[in-house]
Coordinates of C-alpha atoms in Angstrom, one line a residue:
Chain E
M1 CA -45.7 -42.4 -23.5
P2 CA -45.3 -45.0 -20.8
R3 CA -46.1 -43.8 -17.3
R4 CA -42.5 -44.4 -16.2
D5 CA -41.1 -42.2 -18.9
L6 CA -43.5 -39.4 -18.2
K7 CA -42.4 -39.4 -14.5
V8 CA -38.7 -39.2 -15.5
A9 CA -39.5 -36.5 -18.0
A10 CA -41.5 -34.5 -15.2
L11 CA -38.5 -34.9 -12.9
A12 CA -36.0 -33.8 -15.5
S13 CA -38.0 -30.6 -16.2
A14 CA -38.3 -29.9 -12.4
I15 CA -34.6 -30.1 -12.0
A16 CA -34.1 -28.0 -15.1
M17 CA -36.4 -25.3 -13.6
L18 CA -34.6 -25.8 -10.2
S19 CA -31.2 -25.2 -11.6
A20 CA -32.3 -22.2 -13.7
A21 CA -33.7 -20.6 -10.5
T22 CA -30.5 -21.2 -8.7
Q23 CA -28.7 -19.6 -11.6
A24 CA -30.9 -16.7 -11.4
E25 CA -30.2 -16.4 -7.8
E26 CA -26.5 -16.5 -8.4
R27 CA -26.7 -13.7 -11.0
Y28 CA -28.1 -10.3 -10.2
A29 CA -28.3 -8.9 -13.9
I30 CA -26.2 -6.0 -12.7
G31 CA -24.1 -4.2 -15.3
R32 CA -24.5 -4.2 -19.1
A33 CA -22.6 -5.9 -21.9
A34 CA -19.3 -4.3 -22.8
T35 CA -19.2 -3.5 -26.5
P36 CA -16.3 -4.6 -28.8
A37 CA -15.4 -1.1 -29.3
E38 CA -15.2 -0.3 -25.6
I39 CA -13.1 -3.3 -25.1
A40 CA -10.7 -2.4 -27.9
G41 CA -10.2 1.2 -26.5
W42 CA -9.2 -0.1 -23.0
N43 CA -7.6 -3.3 -23.6
I44 CA -4.0 -2.1 -23.8
D45 CA -2.1 -4.7 -21.7
I46 CA 0.5 -6.4 -23.7
G47 CA 1.6 -10.1 -23.0
R48 CA 5.2 -11.0 -22.3
D49 CA 4.9 -13.0 -25.7
G50 CA 3.9 -9.6 -27.6
S51 CA 0.2 -10.6 -27.7
N52 CA -2.0 -7.6 -28.1
L53 CA 0.8 -5.5 -29.6
P54 CA -0.8 -3.1 -32.1
P55 CA 0.0 -2.6 -35.9
G56 CA 2.7 -0.3 -36.9
S57 CA 6.4 0.0 -36.4
G58 CA 9.2 2.4 -35.3
S59 CA 13.0 2.8 -36.0
V60 CA 15.9 3.4 -33.5
E61 CA 16.6 6.5 -35.6
R62 CA 13.0 8.1 -35.0
G63 CA 13.2 6.8 -31.5
R64 CA 16.4 9.0 -30.9
T65 CA 14.4 12.0 -31.8
V66 CA 11.4 11.0 -29.6
F67 CA 13.6 10.4 -26.7
S68 CA 15.7 13.6 -26.9
E69 CA 12.4 15.6 -27.2
Q70 CA 10.1 13.9 -24.7
C71 CA 12.3 11.6 -22.3
A72 CA 15.8 13.0 -22.0
V73 CA 14.7 15.7 -19.6
C74 CA 14.0 13.2 -16.9
H75 CA 16.0 10.2 -17.9
G76 CA 19.2 11.9 -19.2
D77 CA 20.5 12.4 -22.8
N78 CA 21.6 8.9 -23.0
G79 CA 19.2 7.2 -20.6
Q80 CA 21.7 7.3 -17.7
G81 CA 18.9 8.6 -15.4
G82 CA 17.7 11.7 -13.6
V83 CA 14.5 12.5 -12.0
G84 CA 13.3 9.3 -13.7
D85 CA 15.1 5.8 -13.6
R86 CA 18.4 4.9 -15.3
L87 CA 17.5 3.1 -18.5
V88 CA 20.8 1.9 -19.7
G89 CA 23.7 -0.3 -18.6
G90 CA 24.1 -2.5 -15.6
Q91 CA 24.3 -5.9 -17.5
G92 CA 26.3 -8.4 -15.6
T93 CA 26.0 -6.5 -12.2
L94 CA 23.0 -8.1 -10.8
A95 CA 25.2 -10.4 -8.6
N96 CA 27.3 -7.6 -7.4
P97 CA 27.2 -6.0 -4.0
K98 CA 25.7 -2.8 -5.8
P99 CA 23.7 -4.1 -8.8
I100 CA 22.4 -1.8 -11.4
R101 CA 18.9 -2.7 -12.5
T102 CA 17.8 -1.2 -15.8
V103 CA 15.6 -2.1 -18.8
G104 CA 18.9 -3.6 -20.3
S105 CA 20.2 -5.6 -17.3
Y106 CA 17.0 -6.4 -15.4
W107 CA 13.7 -6.4 -17.4
P108 CA 12.7 -10.0 -18.5
Y109 CA 10.6 -9.1 -21.5
A110 CA 10.9 -6.6 -24.2
P111 CA 7.1 -6.2 -25.0
T112 CA 6.7 -4.9 -21.4
L113 CA 8.6 -1.8 -22.5
F114 CA 6.0 -1.0 -25.1
D115 CA 3.2 -1.8 -22.5
Y116 CA 4.8 0.5 -19.9
I117 CA 5.9 3.5 -22.1
R118 CA 2.4 3.7 -23.8
R119 CA 0.5 3.4 -20.5
A120 CA 2.8 5.6 -18.2
M121 CA 5.3 7.7 -20.2
P122 CA 6.1 10.4 -20.6
Q123 CA 5.2 10.9 -17.2
N124 CA 3.9 14.5 -17.7
A125 CA 1.8 13.2 -20.6
P126 CA 1.1 9.6 -20.6
Q127 CA -1.0 7.8 -23.4
S128 CA 0.1 10.7 -25.7
L129 CA 2.6 9.1 -28.0
S130 CA 1.5 7.3 -31.3
N131 CA 2.0 3.7 -31.4
E132 CA 4.7 4.3 -34.0
D133 CA 6.5 6.4 -31.6
V134 CA 6.2 3.9 -28.7
Y135 CA 7.8 1.3 -31.0
A136 CA 10.5 3.8 -32.0
V137 CA 11.4 5.0 -28.5
S138 CA 11.3 1.3 -27.2
A139 CA 13.6 0.4 -30.1
Y140 CA 16.0 3.4 -29.1
I141 CA 16.1 2.2 -25.4
L142 CA 16.9 -1.3 -26.6
S143 CA 19.7 -0.1 -28.8
L144 CA 21.1 1.9 -26.1
N145 CA 21.5 -1.2 -24.1
G146 CA 23.0 -3.0 -27.2
I147 CA 20.1 -5.3 -27.3
V148 CA 19.0 -4.4 -31.0
P149 CA 21.3 -2.9 -33.6
A150 CA 21.3 0.9 -34.4
N151 CA 19.6 0.3 -37.6
A152 CA 16.7 -1.8 -36.1
V153 CA 12.9 -1.2 -37.0
L154 CA 10.6 -2.8 -34.5
D155 CA 7.1 -3.9 -35.0
A156 CA 4.8 -6.5 -33.1
K157 CA 6.6 -9.3 -34.5
S158 CA 10.2 -8.2 -34.0
L159 CA 9.8 -6.6 -30.6
A160 CA 8.2 -10.1 -29.4
A161 CA 11.4 -11.8 -30.7
V162 CA 13.9 -9.9 -28.8
K163 CA 15.4 -12.0 -26.1
M164 CA 16.3 -9.9 -23.0
P165 CA 19.5 -10.7 -21.1
N166 CA 17.8 -11.3 -17.8
R167 CA 14.8 -13.3 -19.0
D168 CA 15.7 -16.3 -17.0
G169 CA 16.6 -14.3 -14.0
F170 CA 13.5 -14.9 -12.0
V171 CA 12.5 -17.4 -9.5
S172 CA 9.2 -18.1 -7.7
D173 CA 8.5 -17.3 -4.2
P174 CA 10.2 -19.6 -1.8
R175 CA 9.1 -17.9 1.5
P176 CA 8.9 -18.6 4.5
D177 CA 12.6 -18.6 3.8
V178 CA 14.0 -17.6 7.2
H179 CA 14.3 -20.7 9.6
N180 CA 14.4 -19.1 13.0
R181 CA 12.6 -21.6 15.1
Chain O
M1 CA -12.9 42.7 32.6
S2 CA -13.5 43.1 36.3
E3 CA -11.2 44.3 39.1
H4 CA -11.3 41.2 40.7
T5 CA -10.0 39.0 37.9
T6 CA -7.3 41.6 37.2
D7 CA -6.1 41.5 40.8
K8 CA -6.2 37.8 40.7
R9 CA -4.0 37.7 37.5
V10 CA -1.4 39.9 39.2
R11 CA -1.4 37.7 42.2
E12 CA -0.8 34.7 40.2
A13 CA 1.7 36.0 37.8
S14 CA 4.7 34.6 39.7
R15 CA 2.9 31.3 40.4
R16 CA 2.4 31.2 36.5
R17 CA 6.0 31.7 35.7
F18 CA 6.7 28.8 38.1
L19 CA 4.3 26.5 36.2
Q20 CA 5.5 27.7 32.8
A21 CA 9.1 26.3 33.6
G22 CA 7.7 22.8 34.2
A23 CA 4.7 22.9 31.7
A24 CA 5.4 20.4 29.1
L25 CA 2.2 21.6 27.3
A26 CA 3.4 25.4 27.3
G27 CA 3.5 25.2 23.5
S28 CA -0.1 24.2 22.8
S29 CA -1.6 26.0 25.6
A30 CA -0.1 29.1 24.3
I31 CA -2.3 28.9 21.3
S32 CA -5.5 28.4 23.2
G33 CA -7.4 31.2 24.9
V34 CA -9.8 33.9 23.9
A35 CA -9.0 36.2 21.0
G36 CA -8.5 39.9 22.1
S37 CA -7.4 39.0 25.8
P38 CA -3.6 38.1 25.2
A39 CA -3.2 37.9 29.0
L40 CA -5.7 35.0 29.2
A41 CA -3.5 33.0 26.6
E42 CA -0.7 32.7 29.3
P43 CA -0.2 29.0 30.3
G44 CA -1.4 27.7 33.5
N45 CA -4.3 30.2 33.8
N46 CA -6.7 27.4 32.9
L47 CA -5.4 24.9 35.5
P48 CA -7.3 24.3 38.9
P49 CA -8.5 26.0 40.9
N50 CA -9.2 28.5 38.1
V51 CA -12.1 28.2 35.8
P52 CA -10.8 27.4 32.4
E53 CA -11.4 30.2 29.8
W54 CA -13.2 27.8 27.5
M55 CA -15.9 27.3 30.0
K56 CA -16.8 30.9 30.4
T57 CA -17.8 31.6 26.8
P58 CA -19.8 29.5 24.3
G59 CA -17.7 27.5 21.9
D60 CA -17.9 27.4 18.1
P61 CA -21.4 27.2 16.9
M62 CA -22.9 24.2 15.1
G63 CA -21.9 24.3 11.5
S64 CA -18.6 26.0 11.9
Q65 CA -16.9 22.7 10.7
P66 CA -19.3 20.9 8.2
Y67 CA -16.5 18.3 7.9
G68 CA -14.8 17.8 11.3
T69 CA -11.0 18.0 11.4
P70 CA -8.8 17.3 14.5
S71 CA -8.2 19.7 17.2
I72 CA -5.7 22.6 16.4
H73 CA -3.5 21.2 19.1
E74 CA -2.9 17.9 17.1
K75 CA -1.7 19.9 14.0
G76 CA 1.6 18.1 14.2
V77 CA -0.2 14.6 13.6
V78 CA 0.2 14.4 9.9
K79 CA 1.5 12.1 7.1
N80 CA 5.1 11.7 7.2
I81 CA 6.3 12.8 3.8
S82 CA 9.9 13.2 2.8
K83 CA 10.9 16.8 1.8
T84 CA 13.7 15.7 -0.2
L85 CA 12.3 13.4 -3.1
P86 CA 13.5 13.9 -6.6
Q87 CA 9.8 14.1 -7.7
Y88 CA 6.4 13.8 -5.9
I89 CA 4.3 12.3 -8.9
S90 CA 5.5 8.6 -8.1
A91 CA 6.0 8.7 -4.3
S92 CA 4.9 7.7 -0.9
G93 CA 3.6 9.3 2.4
R94 CA 3.7 7.5 5.7
T95 CA 1.2 7.0 8.4
P96 CA 2.4 8.5 11.8
L97 CA 2.0 5.2 13.7
Q98 CA 3.6 6.2 16.9
E99 CA 0.9 9.0 17.2
L100 CA -2.0 6.5 16.8
D101 CA -4.1 4.2 19.1
G102 CA -6.0 1.2 18.5
I103 CA -6.1 -0.6 15.2
I104 CA -7.9 1.5 12.7
T105 CA -6.1 4.4 10.8
P106 CA -8.1 7.6 10.4
N107 CA -8.7 8.2 6.7
G108 CA -6.6 11.3 6.6
L109 CA -3.5 9.7 7.9
F110 CA -3.8 6.4 5.8
Y111 CA -0.4 5.9 4.0
E112 CA -0.2 6.7 0.4
R113 CA 1.6 5.4 -2.6
H114 CA 1.0 6.3 -6.1
H115 CA 2.7 6.2 -9.3
G116 CA 1.2 8.8 -11.5
G117 CA -0.2 11.3 -8.9
V118 CA -3.7 11.3 -7.4
P119 CA -6.5 11.5 -10.2
T120 CA -9.6 13.5 -9.7
I121 CA -12.2 11.1 -11.0
D122 CA -15.7 12.0 -11.6
P123 CA -17.7 8.8 -10.3
A124 CA -20.5 9.5 -12.9
E125 CA -17.9 8.9 -15.6
H126 CA -16.0 6.1 -13.9
R127 CA -16.5 2.7 -15.4
L128 CA -15.4 -0.9 -14.3
M129 CA -14.8 -3.1 -17.5
L130 CA -14.7 -7.0 -16.9
H131 CA -13.6 -8.9 -19.8
G132 CA -11.2 -11.5 -21.2
M133 CA -11.9 -15.2 -20.3
V134 CA -15.6 -14.5 -19.3
D135 CA -18.9 -15.7 -20.9
R136 CA -20.3 -12.1 -20.7
P137 CA -17.9 -9.1 -20.9
L138 CA -19.6 -6.4 -18.7
V139 CA -19.3 -2.7 -17.9
F140 CA -20.3 -1.4 -14.5
T141 CA -21.2 2.1 -13.4
M142 CA -20.6 3.0 -9.6
E143 CA -24.2 2.8 -9.1
D144 CA -24.0 -0.7 -10.4
I145 CA -21.3 -1.8 -8.2
R146 CA -23.0 -0.4 -5.1
R147 CA -26.2 -2.4 -6.0
F148 CA -24.3 -5.7 -5.4
P149 CA -24.7 -7.3 -1.9
S150 CA -22.2 -5.6 0.3
Q151 CA -19.7 -6.6 2.9
S152 CA -17.5 -4.8 5.5
R153 CA -14.2 -6.1 6.7
I154 CA -11.3 -4.8 8.6
H155 CA -7.8 -5.4 7.1
F156 CA -4.5 -4.0 7.0
L157 CA -2.6 -2.6 3.8
E158 CA 1.0 -2.6 3.6
C159 CA 3.4 -1.4 1.1
S160 CA 6.1 -4.2 0.3
G161 CA 8.9 -1.8 0.6
N162 CA 8.5 -1.0 4.3
P163 CA 11.5 -0.5 5.1
V164 CA 14.2 -1.3 2.9
Y165 CA 17.2 -3.5 4.0
T166 CA 20.0 -0.9 3.9
K167 CA 21.0 2.1 6.1
P168 CA 19.9 4.8 6.9
Y169 CA 16.9 3.2 8.6
G170 CA 15.0 6.0 9.9
K171 CA 14.4 7.3 13.4
T172 CA 10.5 6.9 14.1
A173 CA 8.2 3.9 13.9
S174 CA 6.6 5.9 10.9
D175 CA 10.0 6.1 9.2
L176 CA 10.5 2.5 9.5
V177 CA 7.3 0.9 8.8
G178 CA 4.8 3.8 8.2
L179 CA 3.7 2.5 4.8
L180 CA 1.1 0.4 6.7
S181 CA -2.4 1.3 7.8
C182 CA -5.7 -0.5 8.7
A183 CA -9.2 0.2 8.1
E184 CA -12.7 -1.0 7.7
W185 CA -13.4 -1.6 4.1
T186 CA -16.9 -1.8 2.5
G187 CA -17.6 -3.2 -1.0
V188 CA -18.6 -6.2 -2.8
P189 CA -16.7 -9.6 -2.8
L190 CA -14.9 -9.8 -6.2
K191 CA -16.3 -13.3 -6.7
T192 CA -19.8 -12.1 -6.7
V193 CA -18.9 -9.7 -9.6
L194 CA -16.9 -12.6 -11.5
D195 CA -19.9 -14.9 -11.0
E196 CA -21.9 -12.3 -12.9
A197 CA -19.6 -12.4 -15.9
G198 CA -19.0 -16.1 -15.8
V199 CA -15.4 -17.0 -15.6
Q200 CA -14.3 -19.6 -18.2
A201 CA -12.4 -22.8 -17.7
G202 CA -8.6 -22.2 -17.9
A203 CA -8.7 -18.8 -16.4
K204 CA -5.7 -18.5 -13.9
W205 CA -5.1 -14.8 -13.4
I206 CA -6.8 -11.6 -13.5
V207 CA -5.1 -8.3 -14.6
A208 CA -6.1 -5.4 -12.7
E209 CA -5.8 -1.8 -14.2
G210 CA -6.0 1.6 -12.6
A211 CA -7.5 4.8 -14.1
D212 CA -4.5 6.9 -12.9
A213 CA -1.9 8.4 -15.1
A214 CA 0.3 5.5 -14.5
A215 CA -2.5 3.0 -15.6
L216 CA -1.0 0.9 -12.8
T217 CA -1.2 -2.8 -13.8
R218 CA -0.9 -6.0 -11.6
S219 CA -1.6 -9.7 -12.2
I220 CA -3.7 -11.4 -9.4
P221 CA -4.0 -15.2 -9.1
I222 CA -7.5 -16.4 -9.7
E223 CA -7.5 -18.2 -6.2
K224 CA -7.2 -14.9 -4.4
C225 CA -9.8 -13.4 -6.7
L226 CA -12.3 -16.0 -5.8
D227 CA -11.4 -16.2 -2.1
D228 CA -11.4 -12.9 0.0
A229 CA -10.7 -10.2 -2.7
M230 CA -13.1 -7.3 -2.6
L231 CA -14.1 -4.3 -4.8
V232 CA -14.1 -1.5 -2.4
Y233 CA -15.8 1.9 -2.5
S234 CA -15.9 2.7 1.2
Q235 CA -13.3 3.1 3.9
N236 CA -14.1 3.7 7.6
G237 CA -17.7 4.3 6.8
E238 CA -17.3 7.1 4.2
R239 CA -16.5 6.9 0.4
L240 CA -12.8 6.1 -0.4
R241 CA -10.5 9.3 -0.4
P242 CA -8.9 10.1 -3.7
Q243 CA -5.6 9.1 -2.4
Q244 CA -7.1 5.6 -1.7
G245 CA -8.6 4.9 -5.1
Y246 CA -11.8 6.8 -5.4
P247 CA -14.2 5.8 -6.4
L248 CA -13.2 2.1 -6.6
R249 CA -10.3 0.0 -5.5
L250 CA -9.1 -3.6 -5.3
L251 CA -8.7 -5.0 -1.8
L252 CA -6.5 -8.2 -1.6
P253 CA -6.1 -8.9 2.2
G254 CA -2.6 -9.8 3.1
F255 CA -1.1 -9.2 -0.3
E256 CA 1.5 -6.3 -0.7
G257 CA 0.0 -2.8 -1.2
N258 CA 0.8 -2.4 -4.8
M259 CA -1.4 -5.2 -5.9
N260 CA -4.6 -3.5 -4.3
V261 CA -5.0 -1.5 -7.5
K262 CA -6.7 2.0 -6.9
W263 CA -8.9 3.9 -9.1
L264 CA -9.7 0.5 -10.6
R265 CA -11.1 0.6 -14.1
R266 CA -10.5 -2.8 -15.6
L267 CA -10.4 -6.5 -14.8
K268 CA -9.2 -8.8 -17.5
V269 CA -9.4 -12.5 -16.9
V270 CA -6.5 -14.3 -18.5
A271 CA -4.4 -17.7 -18.5
E272 CA -1.1 -15.9 -17.8
P273 CA 0.0 -13.1 -15.7
A274 CA 0.6 -9.7 -17.6
Y275 CA 4.3 -9.5 -16.4
S276 CA 3.7 -5.8 -16.3
R277 CA 6.4 -3.3 -15.3
E278 CA 5.4 -3.3 -11.8
E279 CA 5.7 -7.1 -11.5
T280 CA 9.0 -7.5 -13.2
S281 CA 11.3 -4.3 -13.0
K282 CA 9.6 -3.3 -9.6
Y283 CA 8.1 -5.5 -6.8
T284 CA 10.5 -8.3 -7.6
D285 CA 12.9 -9.3 -4.8
P286 CA 16.7 -9.3 -5.7
M287 CA 18.8 -12.0 -4.1
P288 CA 22.6 -12.1 -3.6
D289 CA 23.1 -14.6 -6.4
G290 CA 21.6 -12.3 -9.0
T291 CA 18.2 -14.0 -9.3
S292 CA 15.0 -12.2 -8.2
R293 CA 12.0 -13.6 -6.6
E294 CA 8.9 -12.9 -8.6
F295 CA 5.2 -12.7 -7.6
T296 CA 5.9 -12.4 -4.0
F297 CA 2.6 -11.5 -2.7
Y298 CA 2.1 -12.2 1.0
M299 CA 3.2 -9.7 3.8
E300 CA 4.7 -12.1 6.2
A301 CA 4.1 -11.5 10.2
K302 CA 5.5 -8.4 11.6
S303 CA 5.1 -6.1 14.7
I304 CA 6.6 -3.0 16.1
I305 CA 6.3 -1.1 19.4
T306 CA 4.9 2.4 18.8
R307 CA 5.3 3.6 22.3
P308 CA 7.8 4.1 23.6
S309 CA 9.4 4.4 20.0
G310 CA 12.1 6.3 18.2
G311 CA 11.9 10.1 18.7
Q312 CA 9.9 9.9 21.9
K313 CA 11.2 10.6 25.4
L314 CA 10.3 9.0 28.7
T315 CA 10.1 12.0 31.1
T316 CA 9.8 9.9 34.4
Q317 CA 10.8 6.6 35.8
G318 CA 8.1 4.4 37.1
F319 CA 5.1 3.0 35.2
H320 CA 4.9 2.9 31.4
E321 CA 2.7 0.8 29.2
I322 CA 4.7 -0.6 26.2
T323 CA 2.2 -0.8 23.2
G324 CA 2.4 -1.6 19.6
I325 CA 0.9 -3.2 16.5
A326 CA 1.3 -6.8 14.9
W327 CA -0.1 -7.8 11.7
S328 CA 0.3 -11.0 9.2
G329 CA -0.9 -11.4 5.7
H330 CA -1.2 -15.1 6.5
G331 CA -4.1 -14.7 9.1
K332 CA -4.5 -13.9 12.6
I333 CA -1.8 -12.9 15.1
K334 CA -1.4 -15.8 17.6
S335 CA 0.8 -14.1 20.1
V336 CA 3.3 -11.2 20.4
E337 CA 6.3 -11.3 22.6
V338 CA 8.4 -8.4 24.0
S339 CA 11.9 -8.4 25.2
L340 CA 13.2 -5.7 27.6
D341 CA 16.8 -7.0 27.8
E342 CA 18.2 -6.7 24.2
G343 CA 16.5 -10.0 23.0
K344 CA 17.9 -12.2 25.9
S345 CA 14.4 -13.1 27.2
W346 CA 10.9 -12.7 26.0
Q347 CA 7.5 -12.3 27.7
Q348 CA 3.9 -12.5 26.5
A349 CA 2.1 -9.2 25.6
E350 CA -1.6 -8.9 26.2
L351 CA -3.5 -8.7 22.8
Q352 CA -6.3 -6.4 22.6
E353 CA -9.6 -7.8 21.1
P354 CA -10.7 -8.0 18.5
V355 CA -7.8 -10.1 16.9
L356 CA -8.9 -10.3 13.4
T357 CA -7.5 -12.1 10.3
R358 CA -5.1 -9.9 8.2
A359 CA -5.7 -6.8 10.4
L360 CA -3.6 -4.9 12.7
T361 CA -3.7 -6.4 16.3
R362 CA -2.9 -4.0 19.2
F363 CA -0.6 -5.4 22.0
R364 CA 0.4 -4.2 25.5
L365 CA 2.8 -4.8 28.3
P366 CA 2.9 -3.1 31.6
W367 CA 6.3 -2.1 32.5
H368 CA 8.3 -0.2 35.2
W369 CA 11.2 1.8 33.9
D370 CA 14.0 1.9 36.5
G371 CA 15.7 4.6 34.7
S372 CA 18.7 2.4 33.4
P373 CA 19.4 2.2 29.6
A374 CA 17.3 -0.7 27.9
V375 CA 16.7 -2.1 24.5
I376 CA 13.0 -3.2 24.0
Q377 CA 11.6 -5.0 20.9
S378 CA 8.5 -7.0 19.8
R379 CA 8.2 -10.2 17.8
A380 CA 5.0 -11.4 16.3
I381 CA 4.0 -15.0 15.9
D382 CA 0.9 -15.7 13.5
E383 CA -1.5 -18.6 13.6
T384 CA 0.6 -20.5 10.9
G385 CA 3.5 -20.6 13.8
Y386 CA 5.7 -18.2 11.7
V387 CA 7.9 -16.2 14.0
Q388 CA 8.9 -12.6 13.0
P389 CA 12.7 -12.8 12.2
T390 CA 15.6 -10.6 13.2
L391 CA 17.1 -8.3 10.6
A392 CA 20.3 -10.3 10.8
E393 CA 18.4 -13.5 10.1
L394 CA 16.6 -12.0 7.0
V395 CA 19.7 -10.5 5.6
A396 CA 21.6 -13.8 5.9
V397 CA 19.2 -15.2 3.4
R398 CA 18.2 -12.2 1.3
G399 CA 21.4 -10.1 1.5
L400 CA 20.9 -6.2 1.5
N401 CA 19.5 -5.6 -1.9
S402 CA 16.3 -7.4 -1.6
F403 CA 14.4 -4.1 -1.1
Y404 CA 10.9 -5.5 -0.5
H405 CA 9.3 -7.5 2.1
N406 CA 11.5 -6.6 5.1
N407 CA 9.6 -7.9 8.2
A408 CA 12.4 -7.6 10.6
I409 CA 12.1 -7.1 14.4
W410 CA 12.8 -3.5 15.1
P411 CA 14.5 -2.8 18.6
W412 CA 14.4 0.5 20.3
R413 CA 17.2 1.9 22.6
I414 CA 16.1 3.8 25.6
D415 CA 19.1 5.7 27.3
A416 CA 19.3 7.0 30.8
N417 CA 17.7 10.3 30.2
G418 CA 14.7 8.7 28.7
E419 CA 15.4 9.2 25.1
V420 CA 14.2 6.5 22.5
T421 CA 16.3 5.8 19.5
N422 CA 16.6 3.3 16.7
A423 CA 18.8 0.6 18.2
Q424 CA 19.8 -0.6 14.8
A425 CA 20.6 2.7 13.2

């Protein structure tokens, strides 16, 4: 090897060692690898496009039963609200002086319904419903709002395909919006 | 009991009755005194020239309070929690701002908002999972988190619904803006922990999830995560209280309270926000035209006079200090102006050091009250030049249904007998 090349090689390896050292400095080797099984158990958030929705399906019919047994006590027999939020109605009211914001009138994405019910409802026993029952009760709430038909059966694909009435109702943050100077 | 003291008491009985009439502190002095000597409990007995009872007998021994609590005479200084909520699992409790001095909120009075109750988490079985668009998905124990280089910083936290735009507006400073507190937070910069996992190109957001019964989920822009975001385990020197996310919470200085996810169990690095229920159905700001603003993160500059403020009373004319707090999610408070004449003219208040970024700043203005009715108010100006607006200015743009991010000026009316009320109610 010519002398000049040797020099370059030495320099290169010195640089490589240096950058390895800085890398080691940046990292503390704290924590351990998360296993795929651990991640699968906790990775419950659903994308607005339905990504990460689990297998399974549920019908409006089954959802009616789940709702009356597990949800109606707080949300009313027909989702009209009680201790828990009103879940039905209000479409077309968002520009009124007294808008009614519900799943049907306000929520932009249907998969969020699965995500929220599975993680947080029923409020007294969250994460207790089977995925099938979460699909079913989501389908039922959507049917109460006239968004899916009464004979609908929803799964990952069909829930993701539901277009919510207020999908395009959101705008980005324009603040500072008050010009008082 | 000696003859001498008994005699003295009899002699002083009439004097005491006199004092009682004028003693504003009658209620609290009534519960002091030595057990078994009811006569001693009478108000006024501990005033000069008498020797106070609490000097004549030793006080509570060391160890009578292994974890100290406030004086029994401060029993009324507690969180402001509505007694008429439909349910208390997803609910909030307010800081009694008008009772506090300085800029640090005591941990027991820090405001609370939770969506699935307060979980009781065993720190030995709490884990933080960091996954998604990272080179190395990781799991951390609390011991792991505490091994990282630490940082302490003072920042405010404020709920974005503080207060709403519609009446009734509430009577006290706490009713109005009590979903606001400030503390010294200790933890590790989120960036340090993210570097450990190696964030991949294309990552734009991080989805943060709590280990509570709401598994509360918010999406945080990656720029904030790599800037001043922190994973926090201590507040004002001690471990977080359960209500504040024990054993681990996210802190995003200047961002609305809800995003500072408590009981943090999971961070997922992603390309798109989750559009979770808490960033679509809630925490979006409805406008009069039927659209809603989404991802409205920053808490804009705001201030309020806490003394004198609604529910208090000026008992005498003459000197009074006007004092309050100012804060901005966009940085430091540059100045606070106070008006004593219904907003016609404004004067500079003095700012108490330290003036810190995204922290409460205490302001003061000396004032001589001449006994005539007055309307007093403060407005904050932050380092970006932003000026806190009036409610009318806000409502003109946002209408009355916007619900979140009301940072309006709040005036107090002082009437001729010294009573202070909400001038906007």
